[in-house]
């Protein structure tokens, strides 16, 4: 294949012949046109980001004044989109508080009321539907989750021979999701709640792969919430509407619990299976349960994640 | 030589390299045109994904990584394999491979560019990529293995760009490269090559909640399969180079590479056997993902045909490689193609996807890539091949002495026929 010809009377360096100039311009022009055509879908892009959002600093680096601006921006955006003026706050953790959740497996009847109360409280996307709580239907006598039914839909619950185990973020003391996040978009707060800065997350989903409890949910597309369903009581680290491409999960209703209220899932539970409170307060119900119930379990204890979510039985 | 002339020379060099990338015979134009069309299709598919979100892929909360990360993992291995050309040359002074090292390193550069592209298209918020830049963003180092990966991949890219760029520029100037200015980097790059793949393996190994990945054999298997697939790809690439250009590559060089592929493949299969034994003999409940992968689980078996094809390819390839038969290039090529395909399936679909199935809560949700996702992948592959073609287009005339400082006054048009 050595058909190399000797250079015949070359034009001086740098000079381009007219023919090759025309040819090159034709190539460039059609290339640019093809590129523009291939980028056409970008025309549909709306409200993807804003200069303010793009330049916004990490949650922990915002001064109080900057935080106020951010909260105003969020309120403005929500109002634009939903025509409702929300109250957006940034609630801080309280001193001497460590939240834990206790769930009574003997009582849970598997009605999934908690699942839907959570969606309503926390402004999750309805289409596609995002749910933080997954209720597993398990055959009696086994904690092997491989035998769980995730999509049970009988006419009425509970069914004989089964028990029900709701699973949501376990607020691990040693959370693998936090460890793996490459940009520190998710971290553990002093009151034990692992939170996500939705404005900092890059959407790599490493945390979703790392979580042993299938607790994290990703916004695979732009979330959509009907206007009349929007909960206008919002918090930055909690239930404000999310954007496409970021991670979210249960945060123990941070906008409620940091004001001393119970989580939405607890309030709605008809069986009284859910108990929530401050483990550091010896008078609290959860402290009593952890001290006195003979059997309680942390899911996948062997992984060393040390959940702040305890399952117990009435025995 | 004054600094000004030096700088001028360098820019003339870059300019001539850039020009030559756009010059070639009709076959070259056809090839580049073909690649560009696929790249444009990929860009179009990515634009859709950018607008509508990752919902246009086949991924879900249950299987949250798919072919993007699978291809990423495979390409890290290809990039790491450049070391397998460098080691014989610089440590064992192998003469056959000496000039070919550049081709291996250029392949590594193209592979790393592909890796970066595969990670970029996997991000949910690509506009926030700057959060990943150390110093400007908020880098979770050393906690997150992904931040390690960002560092080692970019470091490896720089190392290889430096080594190739420096050697080629020296060749262009017609001077002998200063050893101190590249040999230390060559040795650093060897260690670094191992590190990129180890760190990528640790990305998976570090996840305690995923028993399928949380196993210390994943790292060694990554390296063994990379050192099989990488040199196998180089064997094929070198033959293409010598067919479409007049650059001379001796069969002996290919056979040296054959022995590398041979040994790596044996180790690869040996490690596979270890893994399968451990999983299936003990039969703990942690074997669910492997059962799903190899035999199907609870009526789901999307990956079963794939993994068996991969295993058969690997075994046939191994058999061919150990037989003297593969000293004939025809059989060697078959063995290489089988090895590359087998390892691609095994590393991609076979490693990433079953790690998610069943979910940690025992749910069975399967995954298969969507058309849009596939187009994005093809676009990135075409982009990588285009980069490699351009690198070769620039470097071969330099290595042959046709593009050099000495003939600066001449037009580069006479190089058209070199390809
Ligand atoms: S349950 Fe999952 S998401 Fe929640 S803290 Fe633990 S690892 Fe993180
Ligand atoms: S998806 Fe977001 S929160 Fe999760 S690891 Fe990636 S950047 Fe961090």
XYZ file of C-alpha atoms and ligand atoms in Angstrom:
750
model
C 0.000 0.000 0.000
C 2.903 2.367 -0.407
C 1.419 4.377 -3.209
C 2.945 7.567 -1.909
C 3.656 9.986 -4.732
C 6.482 12.491 -4.626
C 5.145 15.995 -4.011
C 4.709 17.676 -7.341
C 5.281 21.419 -7.453
C 3.722 22.212 -4.089
C 2.104 25.560 -3.487
C 3.865 27.499 -0.736
C 3.100 26.644 2.872
C -0.123 28.065 4.150
C -1.682 28.726 0.798
C -4.827 26.768 0.237
C -6.018 26.036 -3.249
C -9.397 27.384 -4.202
C -10.789 23.927 -4.785
C -9.847 22.582 -1.396
C -11.043 25.807 0.186
C -14.459 25.330 -1.370
C -14.501 21.697 -0.409
C -13.516 22.397 3.181
C -16.114 25.112 3.556
C -18.756 22.805 2.175
C -17.779 20.116 4.683
C -17.783 22.592 7.552
C -21.115 24.110 6.580
C -22.895 20.788 6.249
C -21.274 19.593 9.477
C -22.551 22.635 11.344
C -26.022 22.200 9.884
C -26.089 18.526 10.857
C -24.931 19.369 14.370
C -27.643 22.000 14.734
C -30.237 19.520 13.512
C -29.082 16.872 15.971
C -29.363 19.364 18.823
C -32.942 20.269 17.905
C -34.525 18.503 20.921
C -32.907 21.129 23.151
C -35.499 23.602 21.918
C -38.028 21.958 24.212
C -35.922 22.758 27.226
C -37.642 25.043 29.681
C -36.829 26.094 33.202
C -33.918 23.671 33.423
C -31.810 25.847 35.661
C -31.157 29.510 36.319
C -28.038 31.568 36.765
C -28.708 31.830 40.494
C -29.234 28.135 40.859
C -26.250 27.278 38.702
C -23.935 29.407 40.809
C -25.472 28.508 44.162
C -23.064 27.261 46.829
C -23.327 24.089 48.867
C -25.878 24.230 51.699
C -23.209 24.263 54.370
C -21.424 27.202 52.803
C -24.418 29.510 52.545
C -24.461 32.420 54.978
C -27.833 33.148 56.623
C -28.326 36.089 54.259
C -27.528 33.955 51.229
C -29.830 31.265 52.551
C -32.642 33.777 52.748
C -32.096 34.695 49.116
C -32.174 31.053 48.146
C -35.410 30.491 50.051
C -36.911 33.517 48.319
C -35.846 32.179 44.965
C -37.460 28.834 45.705
C -40.695 30.488 46.839
C -40.716 32.576 43.680
C -40.170 29.539 41.485
C -42.878 27.537 43.213
C -45.296 30.433 42.877
C -44.534 30.770 39.200
C -45.124 27.123 38.573
C -48.045 26.377 40.912
C -49.593 29.818 41.527
C -49.425 29.184 45.248
C -47.229 31.205 47.565
C -45.413 28.650 49.710
C -43.696 29.153 53.036
C -40.155 27.897 52.529
C -37.983 27.630 55.634
C -34.691 26.159 56.585
C -35.314 24.418 59.903
C -32.202 23.700 61.922
C -31.670 20.656 64.138
C -32.458 21.055 67.837
C -29.829 20.476 70.499
C -29.968 17.248 72.460
C -32.190 15.514 69.933
C -31.593 12.262 68.136
C -34.620 11.079 66.243
C -35.424 7.401 66.038
C -38.336 5.502 64.644
C -39.852 2.335 66.113
C -42.285 0.242 64.140
C -44.463 -2.437 65.645
C -44.590 -5.379 63.252
C -47.329 -7.043 65.273
C -49.632 -4.132 64.634
C -48.946 -3.104 61.059
C -51.828 -4.247 58.857
C -50.269 -3.397 55.522
C -52.852 -0.755 54.492
C -50.235 1.528 52.904
C -51.887 4.651 54.351
C -48.417 5.787 55.426
C -47.151 5.499 51.858
C -49.760 7.905 50.552
C -49.657 10.306 53.488
C -45.940 10.582 52.861
C -46.421 11.380 49.189
C -48.952 14.091 50.047
C -46.854 15.646 52.801
C -43.569 15.606 50.978
C -44.562 16.824 47.522
C -43.341 13.758 45.726
C -43.904 13.535 42.024
C -47.260 11.937 41.196
C -46.315 11.176 37.640
C -44.122 9.231 37.585
C -45.079 8.351 41.124
C -42.333 8.453 43.712
C -42.891 6.786 47.074
C -40.458 6.753 49.979
C -42.092 3.912 51.892
C -42.232 0.383 50.577
C -44.470 -2.047 52.472
C -43.400 -5.664 52.165
C -45.820 -8.508 52.612
C -43.936 -11.363 54.231
C -44.923 -14.943 54.993
C -45.081 -15.699 58.700
C -41.914 -16.904 60.252
C -39.407 -15.428 57.853
C -37.430 -12.220 57.597
C -35.970 -13.277 54.251
C -36.801 -10.300 52.075
C -36.367 -12.337 48.958
C -39.686 -13.911 49.820
C -41.410 -10.554 50.185
C -44.282 -9.469 47.988
C -43.932 -5.821 46.967
C -47.026 -5.483 44.843
C -49.681 -7.192 46.925
C -53.185 -5.925 46.194
C -55.867 -8.018 47.905
C -59.393 -6.772 48.448
C -58.685 -6.276 52.111
C -55.738 -6.416 54.461
C -54.377 -7.985 56.581
C -54.256 -11.446 55.070
C -53.871 -14.603 57.108
C -50.433 -16.098 57.273
C -48.604 -12.888 56.494
C -47.110 -9.928 58.263
C -46.287 -6.537 56.806
C -43.036 -4.661 57.023
C -42.853 -1.034 55.865
C -39.342 -0.003 54.859
C -38.148 3.552 54.353
C -34.865 5.365 54.905
C -33.417 3.870 58.057
C -31.436 7.025 58.895
C -28.308 4.950 59.437
C -25.751 6.071 61.999
C -23.147 4.863 59.577
C -24.778 5.663 56.251
C -23.147 4.193 53.149
C -25.031 6.681 50.956
C -23.189 9.578 52.590
C -19.827 7.885 52.339
C -20.051 7.337 48.594
C -21.459 10.676 47.421
C -18.651 12.255 45.386
C -19.789 15.836 46.000
C -21.064 15.717 49.602
C -24.597 16.448 48.417
C -25.930 14.154 51.135
C -24.923 14.099 54.790
C -26.038 13.264 58.276
C -27.411 16.080 60.422
C -26.733 16.310 64.182
C -30.257 15.093 64.959
C -29.591 11.913 62.991
C -31.454 12.726 59.793
C -29.586 12.082 56.578
C -30.506 14.870 54.176
C -29.887 15.739 50.539
C -29.152 19.171 49.124
C -31.319 18.904 46.002
C -29.559 21.911 44.570
C -26.128 20.347 44.876
C -26.752 16.724 43.859
C -25.299 15.868 40.453
C -27.506 12.846 39.969
C -24.817 10.179 39.712
C -26.960 7.705 41.689
C -23.977 6.209 43.473
C -25.861 6.615 46.757
C -28.789 4.711 45.322
C -26.477 1.803 44.543
C -24.935 2.028 48.009
C -28.101 2.093 50.116
C -28.851 -1.395 51.464
C -32.517 -0.555 52.088
C -33.717 0.650 48.692
C -34.553 3.963 50.348
C -33.400 6.467 47.765
C -35.446 7.669 44.828
C -34.278 9.437 41.723
C -36.139 11.994 39.640
C -35.851 10.244 36.310
C -37.771 13.073 34.688
C -39.354 16.377 35.645
C -41.575 15.666 38.654
C -45.198 16.642 38.308
C -47.592 17.492 41.117
C -51.168 18.697 40.562
C -51.466 22.290 41.811
C -54.226 21.513 44.260
C -52.114 18.779 45.867
C -49.100 20.923 46.634
C -48.194 21.176 50.301
C -47.145 24.833 50.713
C -45.397 24.326 54.081
C -41.917 23.610 52.792
C -38.345 23.290 53.923
C -35.073 23.447 52.055
C -33.771 20.037 53.093
C -37.235 18.536 53.184
C -40.309 18.648 51.047
C -39.809 21.543 48.636
C -40.419 20.410 45.053
C -37.433 18.758 43.442
C -36.026 19.131 39.967
C -35.365 16.582 37.295
C -32.178 14.590 37.761
C -31.711 14.726 41.537
C -31.993 12.220 44.358
C -34.535 12.298 47.165
C -35.687 10.075 50.024
C -37.432 9.993 53.401
C -36.118 12.650 55.776
C -38.337 11.877 58.767
C -40.574 14.800 57.659
C -37.888 17.253 58.649
C -40.250 20.205 58.132
C -42.594 18.749 60.773
C -40.366 16.939 63.209
C -37.966 19.826 63.675
C -40.962 21.817 64.825
C -41.912 19.170 67.336
C -44.628 17.498 65.242
C -44.865 13.843 64.324
C -44.071 12.549 60.845
C -47.032 12.287 58.471
C -46.742 8.500 58.214
C -47.098 8.153 61.976
C -50.142 10.396 62.230
C -52.036 8.544 59.571
C -51.325 5.005 60.761
C -54.693 3.479 61.801
C -53.051 0.634 63.707
C -50.777 2.705 65.906
C -47.822 0.736 64.634
C -45.520 3.721 64.325
C -43.664 5.418 67.178
C -41.294 8.314 66.721
C -39.312 10.494 69.055
C -36.104 11.624 70.637
C -33.964 8.718 71.794
C -31.922 11.036 74.017
C -34.982 11.928 76.065
C -35.446 9.135 78.642
C -39.120 10.081 79.024
C -39.905 9.525 75.343
C -41.953 6.641 74.047
C -39.171 5.449 71.794
C -36.705 5.396 74.672
C -39.186 3.253 76.586
C -39.598 0.847 73.676
C -35.883 0.461 73.103
C -35.369 -0.167 76.788
C -38.240 -2.520 77.498
C -39.253 -4.456 74.401
C -37.607 -7.805 74.456
C -37.212 -8.182 70.709
C -36.383 -5.445 68.323
C -34.452 -5.623 65.134
C -32.442 -3.393 62.881
C -32.655 -4.525 59.276
C -29.449 -6.053 57.958
C -27.688 -5.420 61.224
C -24.704 -7.386 59.937
C -23.870 -4.600 57.480
C -22.876 -2.272 60.282
C -25.038 0.584 59.047
C -26.661 0.882 62.477
C -30.135 2.103 61.508
C -32.110 4.551 63.658
C -35.172 2.619 62.587
C -36.204 -0.262 64.832
C -38.745 -2.995 64.237
C -40.275 -4.632 67.272
C -42.966 -7.112 68.195
C -45.520 -7.151 70.970
C -44.379 -10.185 72.908
C 16.909 28.341 19.472
C 15.062 31.219 21.019
C 11.960 30.686 23.035
C 9.969 32.375 20.319
C 11.075 29.961 17.652
C 10.367 27.114 20.013
C 6.855 28.286 20.581
C 6.408 28.957 16.911
C 7.645 25.477 16.035
C 5.240 23.961 18.467
C 2.294 25.819 17.041
C 3.283 24.954 13.499
C 3.423 21.337 14.666
C -0.064 21.528 16.151
C -1.408 23.296 13.088
C 0.031 20.709 10.737
C -1.335 17.891 12.872
C -4.753 19.499 12.849
C -4.635 19.962 9.095
C -3.628 16.455 8.405
C -6.560 15.195 10.438
C -8.762 16.704 7.753
C -6.792 15.351 4.835
C -6.954 11.879 3.453
C -8.079 9.770 0.579
C -11.671 8.940 -0.185
C -11.655 5.899 2.104
C -10.609 8.167 4.945
C -13.391 10.629 4.227
C -15.946 7.877 3.958
C -14.843 6.399 7.286
C -14.805 9.720 9.084
C -18.139 10.658 7.566
C -19.639 7.398 8.729
C -18.357 7.903 12.285
C -19.579 11.495 12.308
C -23.086 10.427 11.372
C -23.206 7.976 14.260
C -21.830 10.624 16.591
C -24.556 13.019 15.468
C -27.202 10.380 16.101
C -25.707 9.944 19.557
C -25.743 13.687 20.188
C -29.352 13.807 19.098
C -30.267 10.997 21.471
C -28.374 12.683 24.270
C -30.154 15.976 23.599
C -33.433 14.145 24.128
C -32.145 12.669 27.343
C -30.944 16.066 28.482
C -34.410 17.520 28.030
C -36.588 14.695 29.302
C -34.237 13.216 31.871
C -32.843 9.731 32.319
C -36.364 8.390 31.996
C -35.576 7.859 28.329
C -33.167 5.100 29.389
C -34.121 1.653 30.598
C -32.911 2.400 34.121
C -35.102 2.606 37.216
C -34.774 3.110 40.949
C -34.281 -0.641 41.172
C -31.588 -0.910 38.499
C -30.098 2.532 38.724
C -27.011 1.978 36.591
C -27.062 0.467 33.138
C -25.082 0.319 29.915
C -23.463 3.703 30.440
C -21.684 2.584 33.566
C -21.124 -0.869 32.074
C -19.354 0.589 29.058
C -17.470 2.940 31.315
C -16.182 0.000 33.321
C -15.161 -1.879 30.201
C -13.356 1.105 28.708
C -11.390 1.712 31.893
C -10.050 -1.783 31.357
C -9.104 -1.043 27.751
C -7.317 2.090 28.867
C -5.464 0.228 31.583
C -4.305 -2.351 29.085
C -1.950 0.094 27.403
C 0.349 -0.809 30.264
C 0.592 -4.297 28.826
C 2.465 -2.890 25.852
C 4.574 -0.582 27.921
C 5.742 -3.127 30.460
C 7.487 -5.462 27.983
C 9.151 -2.528 26.265
C 10.426 -0.552 29.196
C 10.908 -3.273 31.748
C 11.962 -6.201 29.582
C 13.410 -4.173 26.718
C 11.339 -5.874 24.109
C 12.350 -4.414 20.731
C 9.420 -5.733 18.739
C 6.912 -3.659 20.563
C 9.016 -0.573 20.953
C 7.462 1.589 18.292
C 4.036 0.220 18.928
C 3.858 1.564 22.446
C 2.635 4.862 21.058
C -0.314 3.119 19.435
C -1.223 1.500 22.717
C -1.024 4.758 24.587
C -3.054 6.594 22.019
C -5.662 3.895 22.433
C -5.581 4.549 26.149
C -6.172 8.247 25.553
C -9.153 7.527 23.305
C -10.498 5.016 25.836
C -10.269 7.488 28.707
C -12.058 10.124 26.667
C -14.815 7.574 26.155
C -14.875 6.809 29.878
C -15.333 10.461 30.705
C -18.103 10.711 28.140
C -19.866 7.656 29.539
C -19.785 9.089 33.049
C -20.951 12.477 31.801
C -24.012 11.101 30.009
C -24.924 9.117 33.121
C -25.263 12.237 35.270
C -28.753 13.407 36.137
C -27.579 17.005 36.410
C -24.767 17.442 33.898
C -24.979 21.219 34.415
C -23.566 20.677 37.895
C -20.453 18.806 36.785
C -18.386 21.590 38.303
C -19.333 20.373 41.764
C -16.914 17.548 40.985
C -13.935 19.770 40.280
C -11.560 19.720 43.243
C -11.104 23.187 44.679
C -14.152 24.765 43.051
C -16.792 22.209 43.902
C -17.095 20.102 47.011
C -15.043 17.020 46.514
C -15.674 14.090 48.831
C -12.090 12.923 48.894
C -10.932 10.435 50.126
C -14.324 9.157 51.239
C -15.971 8.474 47.913
C -14.472 6.019 45.462
C -16.040 8.034 42.673
C -13.912 11.016 43.600
C -10.843 8.762 43.507
C -11.920 7.668 40.074
C -12.186 11.249 38.860
C -8.621 11.839 39.984
C -7.038 8.660 38.669
C -8.800 8.810 35.304
C -7.879 12.398 34.618
C -4.374 11.784 35.898
C -3.991 8.815 33.591
C -5.266 10.874 30.694
C -2.700 13.588 31.361
C 0.129 11.088 31.784
C -0.588 9.408 28.482
C -1.165 12.644 26.612
C 2.172 13.848 27.945
C 4.086 10.701 27.018
C 2.607 10.360 23.523
C 2.716 14.057 22.822
C 6.310 14.412 23.926
C 7.594 11.364 22.048
C 5.794 12.338 18.877
C 6.975 15.916 19.043
C 10.560 14.788 19.482
C 10.199 12.509 16.509
C 8.790 15.425 14.561
C 11.723 17.618 15.486
C 14.092 14.764 14.731
C 15.739 14.864 18.142
C 16.172 12.139 20.733
C 13.720 12.453 23.605
C 15.268 13.426 26.937
C 14.923 10.325 29.065
C 14.265 12.171 32.296
C 11.351 13.931 30.694
C 9.367 10.829 29.887
C 10.796 7.630 31.401
C 9.660 8.495 34.962
C 6.218 9.188 33.591
C 6.195 5.891 31.743
C 6.791 4.014 34.980
C 4.291 6.166 36.799
C 1.775 5.398 34.068
C 2.267 1.654 34.540
C 1.388 1.874 38.217
C -1.355 4.308 37.379
C -2.856 1.914 34.835
C -3.278 -0.682 37.537
C -4.748 1.934 39.832
C -7.446 3.145 37.438
C -8.859 -0.292 37.163
C -8.465 -1.137 40.799
C -10.219 2.048 41.846
C -13.005 1.349 39.377
C -13.385 -2.112 40.862
C -13.453 -0.617 44.366
C -16.358 1.541 43.245
C -18.386 -1.660 43.310
C -16.512 -3.671 45.894
C -17.026 -0.992 48.519
C -20.799 -1.401 48.620
C -21.633 -3.653 51.545
C -25.314 -3.707 50.676
C -24.650 -5.425 47.342
C -23.242 -8.878 48.037
C -22.708 -9.580 44.347
C -20.093 -6.820 44.183
C -18.910 -6.865 47.748
C -16.324 -9.530 47.069
C -12.582 -9.211 47.001
C -12.261 -11.139 43.772
C -13.877 -8.364 41.731
C -10.655 -6.311 41.648
C -8.385 -9.115 40.435
C -10.977 -10.220 37.900
C -11.200 -6.693 36.571
C -7.472 -6.601 35.984
C -7.292 -10.049 34.437
C -10.133 -9.363 32.044
C -8.761 -5.938 31.175
C -5.350 -7.352 30.403
C -7.055 -9.854 28.139
C -9.462 -7.588 26.288
C -7.082 -4.622 25.980
C -4.156 -6.337 24.255
C -6.625 -8.352 22.181
C -8.064 -5.077 20.934
C -4.558 -3.802 20.237
C -3.774 -6.940 18.204
C -6.778 -6.196 16.017
C -6.070 -2.472 15.833
C -2.472 -3.038 14.750
C -3.587 -5.269 11.914
C -6.040 -2.654 10.756
C -3.285 -0.066 10.880
C -0.940 -2.118 8.805
C -3.642 -2.902 6.300
C -4.875 0.618 5.653
C -1.537 2.404 5.937
C 1.920 1.552 4.768
C 3.182 1.478 8.313
C 5.086 -1.697 8.817
C 4.193 -3.910 11.759
C 5.870 -7.241 12.102
C 3.956 -10.430 12.888
C 6.356 -11.082 15.741
C 4.950 -8.079 17.576
C 1.465 -9.495 17.284
C 2.634 -12.844 18.585
C 4.270 -11.209 21.577
C 0.925 -9.685 22.377
C -0.659 -13.072 21.864
C 1.289 -14.505 24.749
C 0.080 -11.668 26.967
C -3.535 -12.307 26.026
C -2.974 -16.038 26.513
C -1.769 -15.746 30.086
C -4.321 -13.114 31.080
C -7.146 -15.165 29.649
C -6.072 -18.220 31.636
C -5.985 -16.172 34.827
C -9.318 -14.590 33.957
C -11.041 -17.929 33.512
C -9.375 -19.311 36.625
C -10.741 -16.431 38.700
C -14.167 -16.918 37.171
C -14.133 -20.544 38.264
C -13.197 -19.451 41.780
C -16.066 -17.051 41.901
C -18.620 -19.496 40.592
C -17.493 -22.170 43.010
C -17.757 -19.902 46.012
C -21.175 -18.647 45.025
C -22.820 -21.905 44.160
C -21.180 -24.429 46.455
C -21.965 -22.552 49.642
C -25.415 -21.460 48.441
C -25.946 -18.798 51.056
C -28.842 -16.449 50.517
C -26.370 -13.995 49.060
C -26.158 -16.018 45.916
C -29.422 -14.551 44.576
C -27.788 -12.208 42.061
C -25.539 -14.926 40.712
C -28.448 -17.304 40.444
C -30.326 -14.652 38.556
C -27.367 -14.059 36.274
C -26.525 -17.658 35.433
C -29.824 -19.488 35.763
C -32.601 -16.953 36.247
C -34.553 -16.325 39.422
C -38.285 -16.374 40.141
C -39.089 -16.536 36.473
C -36.772 -13.709 35.450
C -33.897 -14.620 33.186
C -33.087 -11.747 30.849
C -29.343 -12.066 31.409
C -29.030 -15.839 31.209
C -28.437 -16.117 27.439
C -25.971 -13.250 27.558
C -23.795 -14.622 30.294
C -23.627 -18.078 28.767
C -22.667 -16.601 25.438
C -19.956 -14.686 27.271
C -18.720 -17.788 29.047
C -18.678 -19.848 25.877
C -16.840 -17.084 24.041
C -14.274 -16.896 26.815
C -13.757 -20.641 26.877
C -13.464 -21.004 23.107
C -11.125 -18.049 23.013
C -9.022 -19.540 25.791
C -8.824 -22.864 23.999
C -7.759 -21.206 20.770
C -5.202 -19.101 22.576
C -3.477 -22.001 24.278
C -3.386 -24.078 21.118
C -0.537 -23.422 18.681
C -3.286 -22.890 16.134
C -3.600 -19.278 17.163
C -0.090 -18.586 15.948
C -1.850 -18.202 12.669
C -3.305 -14.739 12.573
C -6.662 -15.901 11.324
C -7.315 -17.953 14.447
C -5.688 -15.399 16.665
C -8.132 -12.825 15.358
C -11.071 -15.082 16.036
C -9.801 -15.631 19.560
C -9.378 -11.893 20.075
C -12.843 -11.015 18.819
C -14.376 -13.693 21.030
C -12.397 -12.523 24.035
C -13.337 -8.878 23.564
C -17.018 -9.632 23.062
C -17.133 -12.122 25.894
C -15.470 -9.759 28.310
C -17.587 -6.838 27.203
C -20.748 -8.781 28.005
C -19.376 -10.139 31.241
C -18.086 -6.791 32.480
C -21.044 -4.852 31.267
C -24.319 -6.638 31.508
C -22.790 -9.418 33.588
C -21.262 -7.285 36.326
C -23.196 -4.059 36.632
C -26.773 -5.159 36.091
C -27.081 -8.282 38.282
C -25.616 -6.316 41.187
C -29.006 -4.597 41.286
C -31.158 -7.698 40.881
C -32.836 -8.562 43.134
C -32.957 -5.224 44.959
C -31.809 -5.087 48.582
C -35.458 -5.581 49.503
C -35.746 -8.657 47.317
C -37.706 -7.124 44.481
C -37.129 -8.451 40.968
C -37.021 -5.699 38.352
C -35.144 -6.374 35.150
C -33.286 -3.987 32.940
C -32.655 -3.696 29.267
C -31.264 -0.617 27.560
C -33.661 1.579 25.614
C -33.087 2.558 21.999
C -32.188 6.097 23.019
C -29.646 4.827 25.520
C -28.158 2.504 22.918
C -27.813 5.366 20.442
C -25.980 7.447 23.026
C -23.600 4.524 23.612
C -23.014 4.007 19.905
C -22.332 7.719 19.585
C -19.685 7.546 22.266
C -18.117 4.482 20.707
C -18.003 6.249 17.361
C -16.516 9.276 19.087
C -13.787 7.125 20.631
C -12.997 5.431 17.337
C -12.964 8.800 15.596
C -10.494 10.128 18.160
C -8.286 7.082 17.728
C -8.401 7.406 13.942
C -7.384 11.043 14.164
C -4.569 10.247 16.596
C -3.265 7.613 14.197
C -3.701 9.903 11.237
C -1.422 12.378 12.953
C 1.095 10.066 14.473
C 1.813 7.596 11.691
C 3.300 10.155 9.280
C 5.329 11.517 12.177
C 6.667 8.083 13.067
C 7.469 7.487 9.416
C 9.279 10.781 9.199
C 6.945 12.159 6.565
C 5.593 14.819 8.798
C 8.580 16.488 10.358
C 10.142 19.818 11.045
C 12.507 19.148 8.159
C 9.745 19.250 5.575
C 7.877 22.121 7.119
C 7.963 24.164 3.939
C 6.286 21.450 1.919
C 2.531 21.171 1.814
C 0.983 18.422 3.827
C -1.146 17.465 0.890
C 1.384 14.902 -0.255
C 0.528 12.949 2.869
C -2.931 12.304 1.579
C -1.961 8.982 0.171
C -0.312 7.796 3.301
C -3.542 6.432 4.583
S -31.259 3.834 54.702
Fe -30.155 4.212 52.805
S -30.593 6.338 52.329
Fe -31.172 6.057 54.462
S -29.322 6.674 55.621
Fe -29.208 4.447 55.332
S -28.023 4.200 53.462
Fe -28.693 6.326 53.483
S -26.990 11.056 43.279
Fe -26.655 13.014 44.309
S -26.712 12.547 46.498
Fe -26.469 10.611 45.413
S -24.266 10.225 45.362
Fe -24.771 11.290 43.446
S -24.498 13.445 43.895
Fe -24.566 12.399 45.875
